[in-house]
PDB file of C-alpha atoms in Angstrom:
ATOM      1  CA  UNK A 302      97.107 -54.749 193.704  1.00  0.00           C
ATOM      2  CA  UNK A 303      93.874 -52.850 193.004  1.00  0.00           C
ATOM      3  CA  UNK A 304      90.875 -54.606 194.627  1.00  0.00           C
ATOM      4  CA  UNK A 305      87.133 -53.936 194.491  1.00  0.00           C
ATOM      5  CA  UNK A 306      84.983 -54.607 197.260  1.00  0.00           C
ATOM      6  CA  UNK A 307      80.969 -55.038 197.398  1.00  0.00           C
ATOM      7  CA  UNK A 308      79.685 -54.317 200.452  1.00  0.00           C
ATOM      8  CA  UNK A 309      83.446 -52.790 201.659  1.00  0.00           C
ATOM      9  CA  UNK A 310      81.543 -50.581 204.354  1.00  0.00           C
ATOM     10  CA  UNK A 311      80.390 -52.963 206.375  1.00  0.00           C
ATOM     11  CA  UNK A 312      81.649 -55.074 209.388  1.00  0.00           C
ATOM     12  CA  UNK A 313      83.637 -57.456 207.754  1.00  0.00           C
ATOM     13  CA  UNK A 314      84.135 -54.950 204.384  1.00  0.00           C
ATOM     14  CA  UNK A 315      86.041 -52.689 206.819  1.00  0.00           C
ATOM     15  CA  UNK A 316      88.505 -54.749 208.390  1.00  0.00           C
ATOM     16  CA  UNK A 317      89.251 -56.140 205.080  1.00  0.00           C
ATOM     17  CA  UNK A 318      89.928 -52.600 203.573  1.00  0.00           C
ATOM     18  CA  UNK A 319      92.202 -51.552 206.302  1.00  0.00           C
ATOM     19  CA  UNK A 320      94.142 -55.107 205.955  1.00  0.00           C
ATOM     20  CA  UNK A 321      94.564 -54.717 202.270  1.00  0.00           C
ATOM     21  CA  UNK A 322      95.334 -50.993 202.784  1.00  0.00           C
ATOM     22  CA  UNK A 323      98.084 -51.461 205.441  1.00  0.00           C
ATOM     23  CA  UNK A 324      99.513 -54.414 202.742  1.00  0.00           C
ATOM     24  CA  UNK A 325     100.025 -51.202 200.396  1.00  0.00           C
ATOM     25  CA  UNK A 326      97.266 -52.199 198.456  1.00  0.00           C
ATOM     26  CA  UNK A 327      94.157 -49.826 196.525  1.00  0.00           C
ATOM     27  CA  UNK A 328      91.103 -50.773 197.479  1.00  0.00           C
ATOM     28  CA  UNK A 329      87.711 -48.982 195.923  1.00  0.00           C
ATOM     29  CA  UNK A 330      84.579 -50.117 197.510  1.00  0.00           C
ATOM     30  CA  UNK A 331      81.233 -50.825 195.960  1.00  0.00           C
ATOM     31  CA  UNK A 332      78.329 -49.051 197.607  1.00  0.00           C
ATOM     32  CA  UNK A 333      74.726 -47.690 197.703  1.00  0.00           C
ATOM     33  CA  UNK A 334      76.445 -44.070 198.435  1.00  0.00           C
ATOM     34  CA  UNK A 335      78.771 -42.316 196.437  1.00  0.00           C
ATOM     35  CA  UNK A 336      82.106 -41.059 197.978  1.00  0.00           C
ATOM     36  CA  UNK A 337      85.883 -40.826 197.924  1.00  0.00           C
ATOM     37  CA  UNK A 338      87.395 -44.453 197.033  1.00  0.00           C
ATOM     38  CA  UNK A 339      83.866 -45.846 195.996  1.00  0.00           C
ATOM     39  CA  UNK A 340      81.278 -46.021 193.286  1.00  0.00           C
ATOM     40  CA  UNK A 341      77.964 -47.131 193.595  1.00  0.00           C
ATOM     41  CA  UNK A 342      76.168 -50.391 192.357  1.00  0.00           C
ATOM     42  CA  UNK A 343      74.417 -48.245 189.511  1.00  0.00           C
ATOM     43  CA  UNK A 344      77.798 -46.581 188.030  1.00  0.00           C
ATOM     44  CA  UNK A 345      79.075 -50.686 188.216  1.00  0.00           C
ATOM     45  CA  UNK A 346      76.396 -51.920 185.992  1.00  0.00           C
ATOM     46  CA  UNK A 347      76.342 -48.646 183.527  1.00  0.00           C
ATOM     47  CA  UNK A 348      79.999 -48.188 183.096  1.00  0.00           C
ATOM     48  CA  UNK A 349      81.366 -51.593 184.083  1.00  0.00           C
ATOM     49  CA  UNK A 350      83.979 -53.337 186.215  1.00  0.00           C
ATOM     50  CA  UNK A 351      86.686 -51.068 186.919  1.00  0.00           C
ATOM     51  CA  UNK A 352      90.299 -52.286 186.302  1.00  0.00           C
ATOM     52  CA  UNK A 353      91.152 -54.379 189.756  1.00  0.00           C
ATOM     53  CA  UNK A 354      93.324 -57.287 190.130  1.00  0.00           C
ATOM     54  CA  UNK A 355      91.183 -58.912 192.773  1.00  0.00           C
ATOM     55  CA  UNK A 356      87.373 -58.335 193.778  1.00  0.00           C
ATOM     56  CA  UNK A 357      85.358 -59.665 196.433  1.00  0.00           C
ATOM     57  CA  UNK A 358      81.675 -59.236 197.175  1.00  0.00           C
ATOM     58  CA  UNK A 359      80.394 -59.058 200.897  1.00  0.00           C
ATOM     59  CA  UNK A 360      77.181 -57.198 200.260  1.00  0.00           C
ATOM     60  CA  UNK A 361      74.132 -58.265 201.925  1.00  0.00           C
ATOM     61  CA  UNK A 362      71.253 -57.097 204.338  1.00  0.00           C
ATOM     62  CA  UNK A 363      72.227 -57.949 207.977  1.00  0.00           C
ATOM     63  CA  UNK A 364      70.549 -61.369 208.712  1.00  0.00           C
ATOM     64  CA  UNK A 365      70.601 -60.390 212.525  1.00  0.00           C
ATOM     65  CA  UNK A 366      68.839 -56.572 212.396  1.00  0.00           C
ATOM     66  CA  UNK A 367      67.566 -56.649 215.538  1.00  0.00           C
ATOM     67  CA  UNK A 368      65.046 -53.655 213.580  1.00  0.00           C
ATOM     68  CA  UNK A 369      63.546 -56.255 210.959  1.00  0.00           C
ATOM     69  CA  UNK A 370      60.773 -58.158 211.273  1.00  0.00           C
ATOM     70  CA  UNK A 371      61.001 -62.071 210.422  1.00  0.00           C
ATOM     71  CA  UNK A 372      59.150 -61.931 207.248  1.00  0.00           C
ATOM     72  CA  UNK A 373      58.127 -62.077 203.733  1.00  0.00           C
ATOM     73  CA  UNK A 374      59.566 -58.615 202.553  1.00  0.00           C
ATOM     74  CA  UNK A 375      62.409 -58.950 205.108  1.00  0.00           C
ATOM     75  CA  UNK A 376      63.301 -62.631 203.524  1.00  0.00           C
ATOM     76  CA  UNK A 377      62.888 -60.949 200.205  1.00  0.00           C
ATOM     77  CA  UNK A 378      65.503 -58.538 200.977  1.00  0.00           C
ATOM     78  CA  UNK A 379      67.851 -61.221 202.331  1.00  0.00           C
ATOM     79  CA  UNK A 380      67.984 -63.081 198.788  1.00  0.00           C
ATOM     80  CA  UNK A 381      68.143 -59.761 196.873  1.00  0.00           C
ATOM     81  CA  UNK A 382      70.660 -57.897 198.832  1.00  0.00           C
ATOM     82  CA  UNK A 383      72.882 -61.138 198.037  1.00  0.00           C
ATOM     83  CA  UNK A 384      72.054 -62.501 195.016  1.00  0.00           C
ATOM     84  CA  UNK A 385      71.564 -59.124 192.989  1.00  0.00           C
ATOM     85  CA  UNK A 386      74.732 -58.053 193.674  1.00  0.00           C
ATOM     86  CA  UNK A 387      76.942 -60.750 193.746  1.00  0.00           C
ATOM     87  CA  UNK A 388      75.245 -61.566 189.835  1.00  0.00           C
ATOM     88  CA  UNK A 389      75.715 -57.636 189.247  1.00  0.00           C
ATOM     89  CA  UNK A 390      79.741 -58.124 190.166  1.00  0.00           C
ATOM     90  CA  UNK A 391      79.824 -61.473 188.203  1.00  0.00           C
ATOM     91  CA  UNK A 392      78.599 -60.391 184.767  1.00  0.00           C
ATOM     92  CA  UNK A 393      80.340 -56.903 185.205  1.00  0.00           C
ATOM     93  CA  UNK A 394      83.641 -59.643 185.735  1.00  0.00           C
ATOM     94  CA  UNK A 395      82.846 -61.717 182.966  1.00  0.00           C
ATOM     95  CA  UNK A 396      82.014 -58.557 180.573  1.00  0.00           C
ATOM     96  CA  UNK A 397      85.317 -56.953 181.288  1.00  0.00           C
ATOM     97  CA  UNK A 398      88.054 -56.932 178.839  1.00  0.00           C
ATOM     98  CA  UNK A 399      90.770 -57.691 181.494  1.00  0.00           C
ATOM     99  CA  UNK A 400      88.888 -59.089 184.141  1.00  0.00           C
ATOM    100  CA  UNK A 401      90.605 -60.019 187.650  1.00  0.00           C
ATOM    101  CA  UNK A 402      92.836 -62.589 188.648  1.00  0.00           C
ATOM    102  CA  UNK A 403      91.163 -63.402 191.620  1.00  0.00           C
ATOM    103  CA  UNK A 404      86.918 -63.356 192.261  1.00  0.00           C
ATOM    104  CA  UNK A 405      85.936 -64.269 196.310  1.00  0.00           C
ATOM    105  CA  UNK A 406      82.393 -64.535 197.168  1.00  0.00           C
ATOM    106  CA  UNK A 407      82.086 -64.740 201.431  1.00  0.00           C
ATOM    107  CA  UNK A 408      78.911 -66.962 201.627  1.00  0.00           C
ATOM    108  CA  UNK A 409      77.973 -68.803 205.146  1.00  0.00           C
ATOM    109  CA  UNK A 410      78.414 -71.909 206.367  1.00  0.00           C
ATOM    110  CA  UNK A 411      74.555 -72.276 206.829  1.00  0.00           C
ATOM    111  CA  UNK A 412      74.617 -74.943 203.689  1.00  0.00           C
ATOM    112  CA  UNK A 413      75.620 -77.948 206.365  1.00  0.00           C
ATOM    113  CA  UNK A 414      73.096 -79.188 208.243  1.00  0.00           C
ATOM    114  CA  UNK A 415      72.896 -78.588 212.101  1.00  0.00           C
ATOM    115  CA  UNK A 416      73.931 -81.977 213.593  1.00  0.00           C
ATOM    116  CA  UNK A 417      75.630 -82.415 216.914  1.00  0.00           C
ATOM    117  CA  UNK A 418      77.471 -85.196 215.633  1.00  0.00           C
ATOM    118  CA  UNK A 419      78.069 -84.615 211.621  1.00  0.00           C
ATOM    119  CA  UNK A 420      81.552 -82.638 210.966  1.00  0.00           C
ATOM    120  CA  UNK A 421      81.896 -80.775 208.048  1.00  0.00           C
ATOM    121  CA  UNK A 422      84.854 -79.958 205.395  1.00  0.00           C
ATOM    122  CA  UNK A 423      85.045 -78.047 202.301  1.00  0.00           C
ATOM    123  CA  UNK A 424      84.493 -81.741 200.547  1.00  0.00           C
ATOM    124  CA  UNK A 425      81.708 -82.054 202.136  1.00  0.00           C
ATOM    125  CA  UNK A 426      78.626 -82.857 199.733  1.00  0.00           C
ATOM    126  CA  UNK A 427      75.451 -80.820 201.140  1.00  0.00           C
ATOM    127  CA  UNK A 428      71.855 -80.078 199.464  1.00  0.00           C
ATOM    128  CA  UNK A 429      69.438 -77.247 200.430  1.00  0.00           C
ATOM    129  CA  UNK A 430      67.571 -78.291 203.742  1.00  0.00           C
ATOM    130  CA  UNK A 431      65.912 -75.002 204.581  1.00  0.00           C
ATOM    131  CA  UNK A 432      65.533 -71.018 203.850  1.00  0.00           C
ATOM    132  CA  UNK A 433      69.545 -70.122 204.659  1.00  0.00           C
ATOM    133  CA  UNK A 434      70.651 -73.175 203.109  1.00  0.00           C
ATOM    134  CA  UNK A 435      68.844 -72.578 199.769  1.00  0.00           C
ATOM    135  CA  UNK A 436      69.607 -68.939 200.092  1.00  0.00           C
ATOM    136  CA  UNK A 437      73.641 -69.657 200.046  1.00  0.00           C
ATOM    137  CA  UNK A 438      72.582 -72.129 196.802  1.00  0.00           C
ATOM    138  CA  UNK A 439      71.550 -69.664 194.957  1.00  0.00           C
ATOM    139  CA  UNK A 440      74.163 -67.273 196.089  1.00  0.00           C
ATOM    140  CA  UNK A 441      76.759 -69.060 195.271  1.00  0.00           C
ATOM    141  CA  UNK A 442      75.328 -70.124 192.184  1.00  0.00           C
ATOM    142  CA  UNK A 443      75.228 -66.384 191.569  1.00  0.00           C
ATOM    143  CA  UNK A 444      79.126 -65.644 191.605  1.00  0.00           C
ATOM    144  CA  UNK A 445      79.950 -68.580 189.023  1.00  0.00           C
ATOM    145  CA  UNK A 446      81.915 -67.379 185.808  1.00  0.00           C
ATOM    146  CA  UNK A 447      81.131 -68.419 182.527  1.00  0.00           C
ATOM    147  CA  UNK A 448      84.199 -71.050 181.264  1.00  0.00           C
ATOM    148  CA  UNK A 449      85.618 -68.800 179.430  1.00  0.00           C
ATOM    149  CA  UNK A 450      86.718 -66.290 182.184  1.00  0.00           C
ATOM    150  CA  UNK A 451      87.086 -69.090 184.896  1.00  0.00           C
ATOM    151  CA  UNK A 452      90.330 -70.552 182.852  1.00  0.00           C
ATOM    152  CA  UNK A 453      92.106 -66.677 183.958  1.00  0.00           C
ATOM    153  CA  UNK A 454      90.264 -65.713 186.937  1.00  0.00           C
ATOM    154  CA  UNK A 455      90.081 -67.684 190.062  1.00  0.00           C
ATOM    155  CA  UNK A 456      86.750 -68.232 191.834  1.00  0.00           C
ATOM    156  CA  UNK A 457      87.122 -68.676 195.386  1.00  0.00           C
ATOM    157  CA  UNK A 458      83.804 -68.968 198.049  1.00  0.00           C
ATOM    158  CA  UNK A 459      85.004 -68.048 201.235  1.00  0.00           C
ATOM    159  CA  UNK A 460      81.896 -69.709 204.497  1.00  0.00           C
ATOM    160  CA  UNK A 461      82.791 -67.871 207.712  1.00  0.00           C
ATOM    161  CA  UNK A 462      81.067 -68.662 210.616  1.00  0.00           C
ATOM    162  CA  UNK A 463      79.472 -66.050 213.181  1.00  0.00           C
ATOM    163  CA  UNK A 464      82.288 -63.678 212.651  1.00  0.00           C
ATOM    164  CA  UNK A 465      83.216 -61.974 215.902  1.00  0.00           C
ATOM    165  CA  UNK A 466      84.536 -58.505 216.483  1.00  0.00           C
ATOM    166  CA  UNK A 467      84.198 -55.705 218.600  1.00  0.00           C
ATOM    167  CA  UNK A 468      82.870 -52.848 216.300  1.00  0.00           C
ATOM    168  CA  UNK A 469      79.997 -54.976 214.759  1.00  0.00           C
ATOM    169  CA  UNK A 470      78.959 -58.626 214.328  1.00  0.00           C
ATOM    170  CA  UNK A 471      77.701 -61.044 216.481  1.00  0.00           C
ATOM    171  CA  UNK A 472      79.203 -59.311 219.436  1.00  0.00           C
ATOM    172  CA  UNK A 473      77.644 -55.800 219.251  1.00  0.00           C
ATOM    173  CA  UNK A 474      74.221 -57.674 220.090  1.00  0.00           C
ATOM    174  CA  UNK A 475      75.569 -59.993 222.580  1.00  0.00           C
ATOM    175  CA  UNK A 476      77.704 -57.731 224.704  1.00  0.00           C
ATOM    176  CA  UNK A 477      75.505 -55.787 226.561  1.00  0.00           C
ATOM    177  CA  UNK A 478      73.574 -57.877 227.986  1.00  0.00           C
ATOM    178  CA  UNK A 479      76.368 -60.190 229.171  1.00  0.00           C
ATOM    179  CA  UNK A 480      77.576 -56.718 230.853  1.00  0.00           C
ATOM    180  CA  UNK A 481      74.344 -56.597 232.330  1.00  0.00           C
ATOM    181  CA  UNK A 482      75.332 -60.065 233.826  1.00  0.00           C
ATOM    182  CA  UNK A 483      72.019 -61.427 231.784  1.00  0.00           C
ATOM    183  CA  UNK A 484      74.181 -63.718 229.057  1.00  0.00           C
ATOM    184  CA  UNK A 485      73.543 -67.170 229.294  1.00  0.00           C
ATOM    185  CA  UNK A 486      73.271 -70.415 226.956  1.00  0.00           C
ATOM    186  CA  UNK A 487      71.180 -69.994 224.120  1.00  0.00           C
ATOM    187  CA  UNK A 488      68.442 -73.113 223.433  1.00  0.00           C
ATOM    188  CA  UNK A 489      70.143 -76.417 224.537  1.00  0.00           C
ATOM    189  CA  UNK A 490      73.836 -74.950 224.590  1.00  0.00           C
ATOM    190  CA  UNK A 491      74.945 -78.391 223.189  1.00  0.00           C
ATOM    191  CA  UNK A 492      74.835 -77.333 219.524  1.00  0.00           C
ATOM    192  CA  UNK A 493      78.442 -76.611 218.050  1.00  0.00           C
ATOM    193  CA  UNK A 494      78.964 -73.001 217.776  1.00  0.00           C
ATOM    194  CA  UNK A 495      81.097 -71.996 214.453  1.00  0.00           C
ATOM    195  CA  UNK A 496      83.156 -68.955 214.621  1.00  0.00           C
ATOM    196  CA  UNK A 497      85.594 -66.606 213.665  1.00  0.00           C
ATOM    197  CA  UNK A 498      87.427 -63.572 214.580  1.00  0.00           C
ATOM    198  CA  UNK A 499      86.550 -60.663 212.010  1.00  0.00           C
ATOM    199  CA  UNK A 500      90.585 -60.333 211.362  1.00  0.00           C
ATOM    200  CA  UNK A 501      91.066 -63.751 210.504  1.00  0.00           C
ATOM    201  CA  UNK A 502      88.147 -63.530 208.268  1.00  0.00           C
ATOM    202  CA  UNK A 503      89.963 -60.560 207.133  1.00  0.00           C
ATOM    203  CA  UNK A 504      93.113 -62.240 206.548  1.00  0.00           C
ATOM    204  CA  UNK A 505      91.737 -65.620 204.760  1.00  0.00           C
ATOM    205  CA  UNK A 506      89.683 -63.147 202.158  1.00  0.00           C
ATOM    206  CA  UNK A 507      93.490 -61.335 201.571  1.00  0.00           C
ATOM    207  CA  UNK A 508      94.943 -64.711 201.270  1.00  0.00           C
ATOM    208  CA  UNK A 509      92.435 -66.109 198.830  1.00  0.00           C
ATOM    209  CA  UNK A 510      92.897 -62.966 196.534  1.00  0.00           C
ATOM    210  CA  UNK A 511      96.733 -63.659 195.918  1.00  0.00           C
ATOM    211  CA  UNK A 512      97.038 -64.473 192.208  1.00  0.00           C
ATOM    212  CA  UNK A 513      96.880 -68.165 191.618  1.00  0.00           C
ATOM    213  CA  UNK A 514     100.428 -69.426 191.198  1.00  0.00           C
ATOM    214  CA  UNK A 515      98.809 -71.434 187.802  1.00  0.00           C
ATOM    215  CA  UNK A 516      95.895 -72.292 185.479  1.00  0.00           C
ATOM    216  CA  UNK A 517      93.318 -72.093 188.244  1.00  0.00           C
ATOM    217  CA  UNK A 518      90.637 -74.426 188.092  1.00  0.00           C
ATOM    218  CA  UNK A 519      87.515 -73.234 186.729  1.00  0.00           C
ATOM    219  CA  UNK A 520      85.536 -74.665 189.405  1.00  0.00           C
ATOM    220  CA  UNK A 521      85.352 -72.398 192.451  1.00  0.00           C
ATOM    221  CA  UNK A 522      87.728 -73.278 195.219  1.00  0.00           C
ATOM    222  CA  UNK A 523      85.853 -73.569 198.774  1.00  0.00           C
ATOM    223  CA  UNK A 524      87.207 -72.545 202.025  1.00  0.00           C
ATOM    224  CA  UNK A 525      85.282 -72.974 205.072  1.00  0.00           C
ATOM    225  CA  UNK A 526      85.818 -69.660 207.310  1.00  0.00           C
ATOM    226  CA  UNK A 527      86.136 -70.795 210.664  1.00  0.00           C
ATOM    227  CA  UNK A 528      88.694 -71.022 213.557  1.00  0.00           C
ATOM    228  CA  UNK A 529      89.838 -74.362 213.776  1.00  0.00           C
ATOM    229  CA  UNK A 530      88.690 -74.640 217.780  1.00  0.00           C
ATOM    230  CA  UNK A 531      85.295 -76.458 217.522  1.00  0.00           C
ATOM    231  CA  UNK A 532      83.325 -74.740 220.228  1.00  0.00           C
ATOM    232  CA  UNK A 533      79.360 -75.625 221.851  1.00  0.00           C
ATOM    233  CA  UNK A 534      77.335 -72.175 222.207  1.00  0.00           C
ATOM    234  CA  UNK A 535      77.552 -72.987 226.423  1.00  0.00           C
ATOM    235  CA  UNK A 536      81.871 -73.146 226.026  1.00  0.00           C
ATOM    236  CA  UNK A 537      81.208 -69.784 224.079  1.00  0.00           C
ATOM    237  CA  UNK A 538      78.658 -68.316 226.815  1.00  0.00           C
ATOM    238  CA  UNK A 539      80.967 -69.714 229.673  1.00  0.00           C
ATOM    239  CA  UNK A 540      83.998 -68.920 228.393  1.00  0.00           C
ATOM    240  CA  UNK A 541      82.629 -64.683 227.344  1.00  0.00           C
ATOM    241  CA  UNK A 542      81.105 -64.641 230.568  1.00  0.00           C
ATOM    242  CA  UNK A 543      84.674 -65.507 232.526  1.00  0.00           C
ATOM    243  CA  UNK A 544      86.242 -63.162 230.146  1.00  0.00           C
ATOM    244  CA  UNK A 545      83.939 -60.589 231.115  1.00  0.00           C
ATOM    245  CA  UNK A 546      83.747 -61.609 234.596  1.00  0.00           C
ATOM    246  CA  UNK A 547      80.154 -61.456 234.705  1.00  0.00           C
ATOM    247  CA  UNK A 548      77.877 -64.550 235.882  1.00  0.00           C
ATOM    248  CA  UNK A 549      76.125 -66.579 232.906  1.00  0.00           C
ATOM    249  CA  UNK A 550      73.078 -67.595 234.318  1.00  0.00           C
ATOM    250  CA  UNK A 551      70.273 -66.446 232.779  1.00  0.00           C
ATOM    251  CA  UNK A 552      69.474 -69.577 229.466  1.00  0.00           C
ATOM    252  CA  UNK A 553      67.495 -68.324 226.873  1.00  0.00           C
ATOM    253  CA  UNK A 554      65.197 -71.504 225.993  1.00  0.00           C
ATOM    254  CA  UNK A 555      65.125 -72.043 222.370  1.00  0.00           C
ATOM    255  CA  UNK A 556      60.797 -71.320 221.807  1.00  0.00           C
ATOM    256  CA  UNK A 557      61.629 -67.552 223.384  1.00  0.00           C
ATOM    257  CA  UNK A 558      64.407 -67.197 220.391  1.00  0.00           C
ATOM    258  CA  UNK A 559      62.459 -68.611 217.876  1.00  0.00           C
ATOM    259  CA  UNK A 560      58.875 -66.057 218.889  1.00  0.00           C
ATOM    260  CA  UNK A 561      61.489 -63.287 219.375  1.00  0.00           C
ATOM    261  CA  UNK A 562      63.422 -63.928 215.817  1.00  0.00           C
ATOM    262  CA  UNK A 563      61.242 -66.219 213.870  1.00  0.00           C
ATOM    263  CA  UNK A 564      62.557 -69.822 213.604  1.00  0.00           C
ATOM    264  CA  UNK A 565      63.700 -69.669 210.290  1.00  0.00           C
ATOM    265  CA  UNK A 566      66.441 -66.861 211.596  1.00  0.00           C
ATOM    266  CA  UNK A 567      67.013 -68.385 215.107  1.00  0.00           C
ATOM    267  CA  UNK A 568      68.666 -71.773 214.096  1.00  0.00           C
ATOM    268  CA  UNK A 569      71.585 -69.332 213.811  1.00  0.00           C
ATOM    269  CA  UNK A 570      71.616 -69.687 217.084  1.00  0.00           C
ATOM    270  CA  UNK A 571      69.630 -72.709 218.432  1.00  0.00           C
ATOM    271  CA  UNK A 572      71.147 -74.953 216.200  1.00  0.00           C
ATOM    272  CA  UNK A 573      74.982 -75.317 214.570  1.00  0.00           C
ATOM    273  CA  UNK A 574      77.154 -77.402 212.553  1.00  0.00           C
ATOM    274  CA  UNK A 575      80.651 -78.794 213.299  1.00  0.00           C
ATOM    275  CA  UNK A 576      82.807 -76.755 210.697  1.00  0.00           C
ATOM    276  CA  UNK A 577      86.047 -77.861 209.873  1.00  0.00           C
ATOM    277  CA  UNK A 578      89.131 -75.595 208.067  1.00  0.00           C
ATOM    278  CA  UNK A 579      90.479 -78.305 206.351  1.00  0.00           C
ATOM    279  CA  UNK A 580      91.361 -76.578 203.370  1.00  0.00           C
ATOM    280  CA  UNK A 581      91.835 -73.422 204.741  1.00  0.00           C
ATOM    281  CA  UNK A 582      94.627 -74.835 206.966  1.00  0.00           C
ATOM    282  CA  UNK A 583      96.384 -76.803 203.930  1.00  0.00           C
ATOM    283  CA  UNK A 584      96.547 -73.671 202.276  1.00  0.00           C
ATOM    284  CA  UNK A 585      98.669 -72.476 204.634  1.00  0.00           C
ATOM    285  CA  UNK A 586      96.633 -69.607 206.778  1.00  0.00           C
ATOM    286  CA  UNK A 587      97.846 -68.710 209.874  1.00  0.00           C
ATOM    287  CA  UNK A 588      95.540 -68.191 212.236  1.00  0.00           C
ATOM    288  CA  UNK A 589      95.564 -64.787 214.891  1.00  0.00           C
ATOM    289  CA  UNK A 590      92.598 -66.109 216.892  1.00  0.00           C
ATOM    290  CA  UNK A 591      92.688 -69.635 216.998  1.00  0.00           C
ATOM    291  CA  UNK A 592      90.791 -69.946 220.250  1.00  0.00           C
ATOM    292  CA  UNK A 593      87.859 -68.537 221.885  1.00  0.00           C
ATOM    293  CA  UNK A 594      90.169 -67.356 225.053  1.00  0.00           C
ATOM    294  CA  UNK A 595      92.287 -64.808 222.676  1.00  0.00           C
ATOM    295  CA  UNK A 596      89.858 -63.797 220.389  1.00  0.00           C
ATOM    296  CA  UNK A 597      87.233 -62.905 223.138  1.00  0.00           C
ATOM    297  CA  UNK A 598      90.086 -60.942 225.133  1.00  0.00           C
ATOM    298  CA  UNK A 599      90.905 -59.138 222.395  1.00  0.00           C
ATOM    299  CA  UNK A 600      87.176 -58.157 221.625  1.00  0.00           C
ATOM    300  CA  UNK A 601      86.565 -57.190 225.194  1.00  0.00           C
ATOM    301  CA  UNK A 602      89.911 -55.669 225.778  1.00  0.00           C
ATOM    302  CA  UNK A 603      91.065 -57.509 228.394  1.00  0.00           C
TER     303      UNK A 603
END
């Protein structure tokens, strides 16, 4: 299977291509630089889609750069960096004379509403609450096929959690001071903390590109990209910490996050939602990292 991958150099973009590459599959990525095995976003919208059986888009400005700014122009790029592309990939699909079986947009699960209490699943009905939430509206919005091409191509939207990894991701950030012995509980430590490890993200994106066994529906089908362990940030903290064998004693109260990242970006991290698999477990996914214990000892390498 030939696939095409927007964004295919970045964290997740790179586990992906090594999974589909090790399946025997070809895998050309999408990017801003031209190279061996890619072509950029400019030769995608002059010469159009190349042939692929499967395309996914994962492009998007890092909503954690520790280097940006919270705002206006930064927020800007956020919605672009998304939104442009994932429209770019979706007309280039729909204007292709043998478009692919399989289209997989990997959104966020930032469209539920933090609640302590509320859990989510894939049937879960949700409206735009705040900047993230609206952003993965219109992003997802962005990826839909016109009728037409939905009856032959099959529109998945994949909504991972923080994914986490040890060459990028949440972790790069977190790790060192943890080393440091400075981690600790971020805001209240209460709110649900939804994760995943970057090969299981990996592995659901592979799974969702298999050709659909029949018609496929020409709504998009949503998975919710998380391990099914429902975690609190202090289980996470506690449980990296142990892994780590460092203390965890150092909080980080939620008004420092939100001066330090602006409070639109922190409720990433102050806040969460209780995100449930459902449907990603019905369709049959086996999990690697199904718990915090081996997915942080494999991070860590312990």
């Amino acid at each position: 299977m030939r696939v095409l991958i927007g964004g295919g150099s970045g964290f997740v973009g790179r586990e992906l291509t090594r999974l589909l590459r090790n399946k025997g599959h070809e895998v050309t990525v999408i990017s801003r630089q031209p190279g061996p095995g890619k072509i950029t976003w400019g030769e995608l919208e002059s010469g159009g889609l190349p042939p692929c059986e499967g395309a996914v888009n994962l492009a998007g400005e890092n909503i954690m750069n520790p280097l940006r700014w919270w705002n206006e122009s930064y927020k800007k790029d956020l919605f672009s960096s998304r939104i442009d592309t994932t429209k770019t990939l979706a007309q280039a699909i729909a204007a292709s004379a043998s478009p692919p079986r399989s289209w997989v947009l990997v959104s966020g699960v930032a469209c539920y509403q933090p609640s302590l209490t509320a859990q989510y699943t894939e049937d879960s009905e949700w409206t735009p609450f705040d900047f993230l939430s609206k952003l993965v509206k219109e992003w997802e919005a962005a990826a839909t096929l016109p009728e037409n091409v939905a009856k032959t191509t099959k529109q998945v939207v994949i909504r991972p959690g923080a994914v986490l990894g040890r060459d990028g991701g949440a972790m790069k950030q977190m790790l060192l001071p943890f080393w440091l012995g400075l981690g600790g509980t971020l805001g209240s430590g209460r709110q649900p903390f939804p994760w995943i490890h970057v090969s299981d993200l990996a592995g659901i994106i592979a799974h969702a590109l298999e050709p659909p066994a029949d018609t496929p529906s020409t709504s998009p089908q949503v998975f919710n990209g998380v391990a099914p362990a429902l975690n609190t940030n202090y289980e996470f903290t506690k449980e990296l910490g142990r892994v780590l064998r460092r203390p965890t004693v150092f909080p980080v109260p939620a008004f420092v996050m939100n001066t330090l990242m602006g409070s639109e970006r922190a409720v990433i991290l102050t806040q969460g939602q209780k995100v449930i698999p459902k449907r990603t477990q019905e369709a049959g996914f086996q999990y690697k990292y199904p718990d915090l214990t081996s997915a942080l000892k494999e991070i860590v390498g312990s």
